[in-house]
Amino acid sequence: MGRWGRNLLSVVALGCSRAMDFTPQKNTALLNYLRRHVDGEVRFDSTTRQLYSTDASIYQIEPLGVVIPKTTVALEAAVQIALEMHVPIVPRGGGTSLSGQSIGAGIVLDCSKYLNNILDIDPQQRSARVQPGVILDQLNRALDAHSLMFGPPVATASRANLGGMILPGSPADFGKLVADETEKWAKVIRAANIKPD
Ligand SMILES: Cc1cc2nc3c(=O)[nH]c(=O)nc-3n(C[C@H](O)[C@H](O)[C@H](O)COP(=O)(O)OP(=O)(O)OC[C@H]3O[C@@H](n4cnc5c(N)ncnc54)[C@H](O)[C@@H]3O)c2cc1C
């Protein structure tokens, strides 16, 4: 494993050490809290946790659970709850990261299943508003009707979500190029509206 890989793994492990210390009671409290307030799928079962324990990297870390929000309000609620209960979050798109960025021991927030709508396209302004789970090829198919395209080149265009393209796909220049390009063209990135203590 290269120096970068080792560093990243230890960052992931350190960032999640509190979550891994969870007692079963606190785990149940978190599950119930999420189920009460989040419109979407809240899955803490072993099969789901194993499914989300890998991405395209060599690493494997089982999360505490997975939340698949149906709306942006539900996504914000999940982030707020994680903040309140001091649980790390791992947003996830297509899960094609090569360095373990989309896995972690906290709560995985899967934006790809429901938050995948193109909200509008304005050909005059050459702009589009999208949810984070929109796939690059999906956006470019819709833009093609207006002779437009969203440029950042990523080999996984049939899987990569716009949300997943904003952070570097790998610690090397390879992923940084796509992230920089995406950031350059993404005018407004609306972050989850969380309220820290
Ligand atoms: C065969 C192969 C070829 C590849 N080729 C390229 C390439 O040419 N160029 C390149 O740059 N990369 C490449 N990659 C890496 C990867 O496919 C890209 O970086 C891609 O953009 C990741 O998108 P994703 O939706 O799978 O993101 P994920 O892997 O799901 O997530 C990537 C990062 O973004 C974060 N994230 C996801 N969604 C959100 C959100 N809504 N809000 C905030 N953060 C979020 C995740 O937590 C993670 O840190 C390749 C990977 C493979 C397996």
PDB file of C-alpha atoms and ligand atoms in Angstrom:
ATOM      1  CA  MET A   1       0.000   0.000   0.000  1.00  0.00           C
ATOM      2  CA  GLY A   2       1.424   3.426  -0.939  1.00  0.00           C
ATOM      3  CA  ARG A   3       2.071   6.285   1.492  1.00  0.00           C
ATOM      4  CA  TRP A   4      -1.126   8.052   0.405  1.00  0.00           C
ATOM      5  CA  GLY A   5      -3.211   4.940   0.877  1.00  0.00           C
ATOM      6  CA  ARG A   6      -1.917   4.371   4.402  1.00  0.00           C
ATOM      7  CA  ASN A   7      -2.466   8.018   5.364  1.00  0.00           C
ATOM      8  CA  LEU A   8      -5.979   8.005   4.005  1.00  0.00           C
ATOM      9  CA  LEU A   9      -6.860   4.789   5.792  1.00  0.00           C
ATOM     10  CA  SER A  10      -5.653   6.162   9.122  1.00  0.00           C
ATOM     11  CA  VAL A  11      -7.603   9.393   8.573  1.00  0.00           C
ATOM     12  CA  VAL A  12     -10.734   7.388   7.859  1.00  0.00           C
ATOM     13  CA  ALA A  13     -10.172   5.205  10.923  1.00  0.00           C
ATOM     14  CA  LEU A  14      -9.403   8.171  13.216  1.00  0.00           C
ATOM     15  CA  GLY A  15     -12.379  10.156  11.974  1.00  0.00           C
ATOM     16  CA  CYS A  16     -14.687   7.303  12.830  1.00  0.00           C
ATOM     17  CA  SER A  17     -13.330   6.061  16.130  1.00  0.00           C
ATOM     18  CA  ARG A  18     -16.207   7.580  18.133  1.00  0.00           C
ATOM     19  CA  ALA A  19     -18.805   5.838  16.008  1.00  0.00           C
ATOM     20  CA  MET A  20     -17.101   2.496  16.425  1.00  0.00           C
ATOM     21  CA  ASP A  21     -17.315   2.903  20.218  1.00  0.00           C
ATOM     22  CA  PHE A  22     -21.119   3.040  20.079  1.00  0.00           C
ATOM     23  CA  THR A  23     -22.937   0.956  22.637  1.00  0.00           C
ATOM     24  CA  PRO A  24     -25.867  -1.142  21.348  1.00  0.00           C
ATOM     25  CA  GLN A  25     -28.234   1.214  23.221  1.00  0.00           C
ATOM     26  CA  LYS A  26     -26.842   4.280  21.480  1.00  0.00           C
ATOM     27  CA  ASN A  27     -26.942   2.447  18.168  1.00  0.00           C
ATOM     28  CA  THR A  28     -30.655   1.705  18.659  1.00  0.00           C
ATOM     29  CA  ALA A  29     -31.301   5.302  19.717  1.00  0.00           C
ATOM     30  CA  LEU A  30     -29.617   6.549  16.538  1.00  0.00           C
ATOM     31  CA  LEU A  31     -31.607   4.122  14.376  1.00  0.00           C
ATOM     32  CA  ASN A  32     -34.922   5.160  15.963  1.00  0.00           C
ATOM     33  CA  TYR A  33     -34.059   8.858  15.773  1.00  0.00           C
ATOM     34  CA  LEU A  34     -33.282   8.547  12.057  1.00  0.00           C
ATOM     35  CA  ARG A  35     -36.384   6.440  11.348  1.00  0.00           C
ATOM     36  CA  ARG A  36     -38.595   9.011  13.089  1.00  0.00           C
ATOM     37  CA  HIS A  37     -37.319  12.038  11.218  1.00  0.00           C
ATOM     38  CA  VAL A  38     -35.892  10.942   7.879  1.00  0.00           C
ATOM     39  CA  ASP A  39     -38.138  10.354   4.881  1.00  0.00           C
ATOM     40  CA  GLY A  40     -36.273   7.532   3.186  1.00  0.00           C
ATOM     41  CA  GLU A  41     -34.669   4.183   3.819  1.00  0.00           C
ATOM     42  CA  VAL A  42     -32.773   3.761   7.083  1.00  0.00           C
ATOM     43  CA  ARG A  43     -30.911   0.470   7.019  1.00  0.00           C
ATOM     44  CA  PHE A  44     -28.729  -0.809   9.838  1.00  0.00           C
ATOM     45  CA  ASP A  45     -28.910  -4.531   8.935  1.00  0.00           C
ATOM     46  CA  SER A  46     -25.774  -6.568   8.389  1.00  0.00           C
ATOM     47  CA  THR A  47     -26.344  -7.228   4.661  1.00  0.00           C
ATOM     48  CA  THR A  48     -26.709  -3.530   3.867  1.00  0.00           C
ATOM     49  CA  ARG A  49     -23.699  -2.613   6.000  1.00  0.00           C
ATOM     50  CA  GLN A  50     -21.598  -5.145   4.133  1.00  0.00           C
ATOM     51  CA  LEU A  51     -22.837  -3.947   0.752  1.00  0.00           C
ATOM     52  CA  TYR A  52     -21.796  -0.390   1.586  1.00  0.00           C
ATOM     53  CA  SER A  53     -18.475  -1.394   3.179  1.00  0.00           C
ATOM     54  CA  THR A  54     -16.607  -1.239  -0.131  1.00  0.00           C
ATOM     55  CA  ASP A  55     -16.139   1.102  -3.062  1.00  0.00           C
ATOM     56  CA  ALA A  56     -13.796   0.728  -6.039  1.00  0.00           C
ATOM     57  CA  SER A  57     -10.757   0.857  -3.727  1.00  0.00           C
ATOM     58  CA  ILE A  58      -8.963  -1.968  -1.944  1.00  0.00           C
ATOM     59  CA  TYR A  59     -10.360  -0.876   1.447  1.00  0.00           C
ATOM     60  CA  GLN A  60     -13.292  -2.242   3.416  1.00  0.00           C
ATOM     61  CA  ILE A  61     -14.944  -0.521   6.381  1.00  0.00           C
ATOM     62  CA  GLU A  62     -18.398  -1.440   7.646  1.00  0.00           C
ATOM     63  CA  PRO A  63     -20.556   1.591   8.396  1.00  0.00           C
ATOM     64  CA  LEU A  64     -22.869   1.877  11.407  1.00  0.00           C
ATOM     65  CA  GLY A  65     -25.737   2.148   8.976  1.00  0.00           C
ATOM     66  CA  VAL A  66     -26.960   3.539   5.687  1.00  0.00           C
ATOM     67  CA  VAL A  67     -29.484   6.294   5.036  1.00  0.00           C
ATOM     68  CA  ILE A  68     -31.017   6.672   1.589  1.00  0.00           C
ATOM     69  CA  PRO A  69     -32.927   9.966   1.727  1.00  0.00           C
ATOM     70  CA  LYS A  70     -35.896  10.577  -0.563  1.00  0.00           C
ATOM     71  CA  THR A  71     -35.744  14.369  -0.394  1.00  0.00           C
ATOM     72  CA  THR A  72     -33.192  17.080   0.277  1.00  0.00           C
ATOM     73  CA  VAL A  73     -35.081  17.877   3.503  1.00  0.00           C
ATOM     74  CA  ALA A  74     -34.574  14.257   4.580  1.00  0.00           C
ATOM     75  CA  LEU A  75     -30.887  14.505   3.705  1.00  0.00           C
ATOM     76  CA  GLU A  76     -30.569  17.616   5.865  1.00  0.00           C
ATOM     77  CA  ALA A  77     -32.393  15.881   8.722  1.00  0.00           C
ATOM     78  CA  ALA A  78     -29.963  12.950   8.568  1.00  0.00           C
ATOM     79  CA  VAL A  79     -26.964  15.300   8.625  1.00  0.00           C
ATOM     80  CA  GLN A  80     -28.449  17.215  11.565  1.00  0.00           C
ATOM     81  CA  ILE A  81     -29.034  14.001  13.530  1.00  0.00           C
ATOM     82  CA  ALA A  82     -25.511  12.772  12.817  1.00  0.00           C
ATOM     83  CA  LEU A  83     -24.166  16.079  14.069  1.00  0.00           C
ATOM     84  CA  GLU A  84     -26.233  15.921  17.240  1.00  0.00           C
ATOM     85  CA  MET A  85     -25.156  12.346  17.969  1.00  0.00           C
ATOM     86  CA  HIS A  86     -21.507  12.933  17.014  1.00  0.00           C
ATOM     87  CA  VAL A  87     -21.525  10.360  14.228  1.00  0.00           C
ATOM     88  CA  PRO A  88     -19.327  10.879  11.134  1.00  0.00           C
ATOM     89  CA  ILE A  89     -21.132  10.997   7.795  1.00  0.00           C
ATOM     90  CA  VAL A  90     -19.979   9.608   4.463  1.00  0.00           C
ATOM     91  CA  PRO A  91     -21.907  10.985   1.487  1.00  0.00           C
ATOM     92  CA  ARG A  92     -21.956   8.495  -1.369  1.00  0.00           C
ATOM     93  CA  GLY A  93     -22.711   8.726  -5.085  1.00  0.00           C
ATOM     94  CA  GLY A  94     -21.741   5.929  -7.446  1.00  0.00           C
ATOM     95  CA  GLY A  95     -19.151   4.561  -5.016  1.00  0.00           C
ATOM     96  CA  THR A  96     -16.456   4.440  -7.718  1.00  0.00           C
ATOM     97  CA  SER A  97     -13.791   6.132  -5.575  1.00  0.00           C
ATOM     98  CA  LEU A  98     -10.409   4.534  -5.848  1.00  0.00           C
ATOM     99  CA  SER A  99      -9.016   5.490  -2.441  1.00  0.00           C
ATOM    100  CA  GLY A 100     -11.779   4.615   0.004  1.00  0.00           C
ATOM    101  CA  GLN A 101     -13.412   8.069   0.041  1.00  0.00           C
ATOM    102  CA  SER A 102     -16.967   6.734  -0.083  1.00  0.00           C
ATOM    103  CA  ILE A 103     -16.631   4.280   2.811  1.00  0.00           C
ATOM    104  CA  GLY A 104     -16.336   4.857   6.548  1.00  0.00           C
ATOM    105  CA  ALA A 105     -17.514   3.650   9.933  1.00  0.00           C
ATOM    106  CA  GLY A 106     -20.195   6.348  10.381  1.00  0.00           C
ATOM    107  CA  ILE A 107     -23.460   6.752   8.506  1.00  0.00           C
ATOM    108  CA  VAL A 108     -23.336   6.423   4.741  1.00  0.00           C
ATOM    109  CA  LEU A 109     -25.696   8.875   3.023  1.00  0.00           C
ATOM    110  CA  ASP A 110     -26.555   7.397  -0.372  1.00  0.00           C
ATOM    111  CA  CYS A 111     -27.663  10.240  -2.653  1.00  0.00           C
ATOM    112  CA  SER A 112     -27.801   8.120  -5.812  1.00  0.00           C
ATOM    113  CA  LYS A 113     -31.135   6.305  -5.450  1.00  0.00           C
ATOM    114  CA  TYR A 114     -33.671   9.117  -5.074  1.00  0.00           C
ATOM    115  CA  LEU A 115     -31.805  12.436  -5.276  1.00  0.00           C
ATOM    116  CA  ASN A 116     -31.084  12.000  -8.952  1.00  0.00           C
ATOM    117  CA  ASN A 117     -33.281  14.577 -10.681  1.00  0.00           C
ATOM    118  CA  ILE A 118     -32.277  17.239 -13.150  1.00  0.00           C
ATOM    119  CA  LEU A 119     -34.277  20.181 -11.787  1.00  0.00           C
ATOM    120  CA  ASP A 120     -34.001  22.497 -14.781  1.00  0.00           C
ATOM    121  CA  ILE A 121     -31.878  23.378 -17.764  1.00  0.00           C
ATOM    122  CA  ASP A 122     -31.541  26.955 -18.984  1.00  0.00           C
ATOM    123  CA  PRO A 123     -29.991  26.851 -22.483  1.00  0.00           C
ATOM    124  CA  GLN A 124     -29.738  30.677 -22.636  1.00  0.00           C
ATOM    125  CA  GLN A 125     -27.702  30.833 -19.442  1.00  0.00           C
ATOM    126  CA  ARG A 126     -26.005  27.534 -20.374  1.00  0.00           C
ATOM    127  CA  SER A 127     -26.769  26.269 -16.893  1.00  0.00           C
ATOM    128  CA  ALA A 128     -28.495  23.348 -15.214  1.00  0.00           C
ATOM    129  CA  ARG A 129     -29.687  22.757 -11.641  1.00  0.00           C
ATOM    130  CA  VAL A 130     -29.255  19.182 -10.502  1.00  0.00           C
ATOM    131  CA  GLN A 131     -29.556  17.038  -7.406  1.00  0.00           C
ATOM    132  CA  PRO A 132     -26.301  15.416  -6.210  1.00  0.00           C
ATOM    133  CA  GLY A 133     -27.172  11.905  -7.398  1.00  0.00           C
ATOM    134  CA  VAL A 134     -27.482  12.843 -11.083  1.00  0.00           C
ATOM    135  CA  ILE A 135     -25.079  10.746 -13.168  1.00  0.00           C
ATOM    136  CA  LEU A 136     -22.758  12.591 -15.558  1.00  0.00           C
ATOM    137  CA  ASP A 137     -23.992  10.677 -18.661  1.00  0.00           C
ATOM    138  CA  GLN A 138     -27.618  11.318 -17.600  1.00  0.00           C
ATOM    139  CA  LEU A 139     -26.935  15.069 -17.464  1.00  0.00           C
ATOM    140  CA  ASN A 140     -25.076  15.074 -20.763  1.00  0.00           C
ATOM    141  CA  ARG A 141     -27.875  13.137 -22.499  1.00  0.00           C
ATOM    142  CA  ALA A 142     -30.328  15.824 -21.365  1.00  0.00           C
ATOM    143  CA  LEU A 143     -27.951  18.649 -22.322  1.00  0.00           C
ATOM    144  CA  ASP A 144     -27.361  17.143 -25.761  1.00  0.00           C
ATOM    145  CA  ALA A 145     -30.826  18.296 -26.870  1.00  0.00           C
ATOM    146  CA  HIS A 146     -29.527  21.863 -26.440  1.00  0.00           C
ATOM    147  CA  SER A 147     -26.111  21.147 -28.003  1.00  0.00           C
ATOM    148  CA  LEU A 148     -24.496  21.565 -24.593  1.00  0.00           C
ATOM    149  CA  MET A 149     -22.433  19.275 -22.410  1.00  0.00           C
ATOM    150  CA  PHE A 150     -20.930  19.279 -18.926  1.00  0.00           C
ATOM    151  CA  GLY A 151     -17.229  18.931 -19.582  1.00  0.00           C
ATOM    152  CA  PRO A 152     -15.177  17.356 -16.790  1.00  0.00           C
ATOM    153  CA  PRO A 153     -13.921  14.078 -18.254  1.00  0.00           C
ATOM    154  CA  VAL A 154     -14.261  11.068 -16.023  1.00  0.00           C
ATOM    155  CA  ALA A 155     -13.875   7.502 -17.273  1.00  0.00           C
ATOM    156  CA  THR A 156     -16.773   6.386 -15.052  1.00  0.00           C
ATOM    157  CA  ALA A 157     -19.228   8.863 -16.651  1.00  0.00           C
ATOM    158  CA  SER A 158     -21.936   6.177 -16.734  1.00  0.00           C
ATOM    159  CA  ARG A 159     -21.726   5.832 -12.909  1.00  0.00           C
ATOM    160  CA  ALA A 160     -20.146   8.978 -11.459  1.00  0.00           C
ATOM    161  CA  ASN A 161     -22.623  11.276  -9.693  1.00  0.00           C
ATOM    162  CA  LEU A 162     -22.235  15.045  -9.782  1.00  0.00           C
ATOM    163  CA  GLY A 163     -21.954  15.014  -5.962  1.00  0.00           C
ATOM    164  CA  GLY A 164     -19.139  12.480  -6.164  1.00  0.00           C
ATOM    165  CA  MET A 165     -17.280  14.478  -8.798  1.00  0.00           C
ATOM    166  CA  ILE A 166     -16.841  17.519  -6.597  1.00  0.00           C
ATOM    167  CA  LEU A 167     -14.391  15.850  -4.249  1.00  0.00           C
ATOM    168  CA  PRO A 168     -11.187  14.427  -5.705  1.00  0.00           C
ATOM    169  CA  GLY A 169     -11.628  10.859  -6.938  1.00  0.00           C
ATOM    170  CA  SER A 170      -8.118   9.994  -5.853  1.00  0.00           C
ATOM    171  CA  PRO A 171      -5.389  11.786  -3.921  1.00  0.00           C
ATOM    172  CA  ALA A 172      -3.324  11.981  -7.096  1.00  0.00           C
ATOM    173  CA  ASP A 173      -3.669  14.643  -9.805  1.00  0.00           C
ATOM    174  CA  PHE A 174      -5.849  12.176 -11.719  1.00  0.00           C
ATOM    175  CA  GLY A 175      -8.934  12.807  -9.565  1.00  0.00           C
ATOM    176  CA  LYS A 176      -8.038  16.375  -8.646  1.00  0.00           C
ATOM    177  CA  LEU A 177      -8.340  17.469 -12.287  1.00  0.00           C
ATOM    178  CA  VAL A 178     -11.969  16.358 -12.462  1.00  0.00           C
ATOM    179  CA  ALA A 179     -12.738  17.867  -9.056  1.00  0.00           C
ATOM    180  CA  ASP A 180     -11.157  21.199 -10.006  1.00  0.00           C
ATOM    181  CA  GLU A 181     -12.973  21.251 -13.336  1.00  0.00           C
ATOM    182  CA  THR A 182     -16.281  20.361 -11.688  1.00  0.00           C
ATOM    183  CA  GLU A 183     -15.854  23.071  -9.066  1.00  0.00           C
ATOM    184  CA  LYS A 184     -14.997  25.595 -11.761  1.00  0.00           C
ATOM    185  CA  TRP A 185     -18.273  24.934 -13.559  1.00  0.00           C
ATOM    186  CA  ALA A 186     -20.454  24.343 -10.503  1.00  0.00           C
ATOM    187  CA  LYS A 187     -21.588  27.870  -9.666  1.00  0.00           C
ATOM    188  CA  VAL A 188     -23.579  27.158  -6.523  1.00  0.00           C
ATOM    189  CA  ILE A 189     -23.248  24.071  -4.386  1.00  0.00           C
ATOM    190  CA  ARG A 190     -26.012  24.030  -1.808  1.00  0.00           C
ATOM    191  CA  ALA A 191     -24.745  22.292   1.304  1.00  0.00           C
ATOM    192  CA  ALA A 192     -27.016  20.567   3.811  1.00  0.00           C
ATOM    193  CA  ASN A 193     -28.403  23.263   6.095  1.00  0.00           C
ATOM    194  CA  ILE A 194     -27.092  21.997   9.423  1.00  0.00           C
ATOM    195  CA  LYS A 195     -27.117  23.809  12.738  1.00  0.00           C
ATOM    196  CA  PRO A 196     -24.065  23.115  14.909  1.00  0.00           C
ATOM    197  CA  ASP A 197     -24.379  23.484  18.732  1.00  0.00           C
TER     198      ASP A 197
HETATM  199  C1  LIG B   1     -12.307   2.244 -13.655  1.00  0.00           C
HETATM  200  C2  LIG B   1     -12.303   3.622 -13.012  1.00  0.00           C
HETATM  201  C3  LIG B   1     -11.891   4.717 -13.769  1.00  0.00           C
HETATM  202  C4  LIG B   1     -11.852   6.001 -13.178  1.00  0.00           C
HETATM  203  N1  LIG B   1     -11.480   7.063 -13.952  1.00  0.00           N
HETATM  204  C5  LIG B   1     -11.433   8.302 -13.401  1.00  0.00           C
HETATM  205  C6  LIG B   1     -11.052   9.443 -14.202  1.00  0.00           C
HETATM  206  O1  LIG B   1     -10.833   9.339 -15.405  1.00  0.00           O
HETATM  207  N2  LIG B   1     -10.962  10.646 -13.574  1.00  0.00           N
HETATM  208  C7  LIG B   1     -11.265  10.790 -12.225  1.00  0.00           C
HETATM  209  O2  LIG B   1     -11.187  11.892 -11.701  1.00  0.00           O
HETATM  210  N3  LIG B   1     -11.657   9.733 -11.486  1.00  0.00           N
HETATM  211  C8  LIG B   1     -11.758   8.512 -12.025  1.00  0.00           C
HETATM  212  N4  LIG B   1     -12.162   7.461 -11.262  1.00  0.00           N
HETATM  213  C9  LIG B   1     -12.573   7.705  -9.865  1.00  0.00           C
HETATM  214  C10 LIG B   1     -14.098   7.990  -9.717  1.00  0.00           C
HETATM  215  O3  LIG B   1     -14.836   7.266 -10.659  1.00  0.00           O
HETATM  216  C11 LIG B   1     -14.422   9.471  -9.916  1.00  0.00           C
HETATM  217  O4  LIG B   1     -13.689  10.254  -9.012  1.00  0.00           O
HETATM  218  C12 LIG B   1     -15.907   9.826  -9.779  1.00  0.00           C
HETATM  219  O5  LIG B   1     -16.053  11.225  -9.964  1.00  0.00           O
HETATM  220  C13 LIG B   1     -16.490   9.442  -8.438  1.00  0.00           C
HETATM  221  O6  LIG B   1     -17.894   9.618  -8.508  1.00  0.00           O
HETATM  222  P1  LIG B   1     -18.882   8.758  -7.590  1.00  0.00           P
HETATM  223  O7  LIG B   1     -20.275   9.246  -7.823  1.00  0.00           O
HETATM  224  O8  LIG B   1     -18.652   7.312  -7.771  1.00  0.00           O
HETATM  225  O9  LIG B   1     -18.396   9.245  -6.162  1.00  0.00           O
HETATM  226  P2  LIG B   1     -18.223   8.410  -4.820  1.00  0.00           P
HETATM  227  O10 LIG B   1     -17.121   7.410  -4.988  1.00  0.00           O
HETATM  228  O11 LIG B   1     -19.519   7.908  -4.353  1.00  0.00           O
HETATM  229  O12 LIG B   1     -17.730   9.597  -3.876  1.00  0.00           O
HETATM  230  C14 LIG B   1     -16.550  10.341  -4.167  1.00  0.00           C
HETATM  231  C15 LIG B   1     -16.334  11.351  -3.036  1.00  0.00           C
HETATM  232  O13 LIG B   1     -17.359  12.337  -3.099  1.00  0.00           O
HETATM  233  C16 LIG B   1     -18.069  12.391  -1.870  1.00  0.00           C
HETATM  234  N5  LIG B   1     -19.484  12.638  -2.178  1.00  0.00           N
HETATM  235  C17 LIG B   1     -20.334  11.858  -2.892  1.00  0.00           C
HETATM  236  N6  LIG B   1     -21.540  12.434  -2.985  1.00  0.00           N
HETATM  237  C18 LIG B   1     -21.461  13.602  -2.296  1.00  0.00           C
HETATM  238  C19 LIG B   1     -22.388  14.644  -1.984  1.00  0.00           C
HETATM  239  N7  LIG B   1     -23.667  14.602  -2.417  1.00  0.00           N
HETATM  240  N8  LIG B   1     -21.965  15.674  -1.218  1.00  0.00           N
HETATM  241  C20 LIG B   1     -20.674  15.733  -0.773  1.00  0.00           C
HETATM  242  N9  LIG B   1     -19.753  14.791  -1.034  1.00  0.00           N
HETATM  243  C21 LIG B   1     -20.141  13.739  -1.791  1.00  0.00           C
HETATM  244  C22 LIG B   1     -17.845  11.031  -1.215  1.00  0.00           C
HETATM  245  O14 LIG B   1     -17.974  11.096   0.204  1.00  0.00           O
HETATM  246  C23 LIG B   1     -16.408  10.740  -1.631  1.00  0.00           C
HETATM  247  O15 LIG B   1     -15.519  11.431  -0.797  1.00  0.00           O
HETATM  248  C24 LIG B   1     -12.218   6.173 -11.820  1.00  0.00           C
HETATM  249  C25 LIG B   1     -12.657   5.074 -11.085  1.00  0.00           C
HETATM  250  C26 LIG B   1     -12.689   3.805 -11.671  1.00  0.00           C
HETATM  251  C27 LIG B   1     -13.180   2.649 -10.839  1.00  0.00           C
END
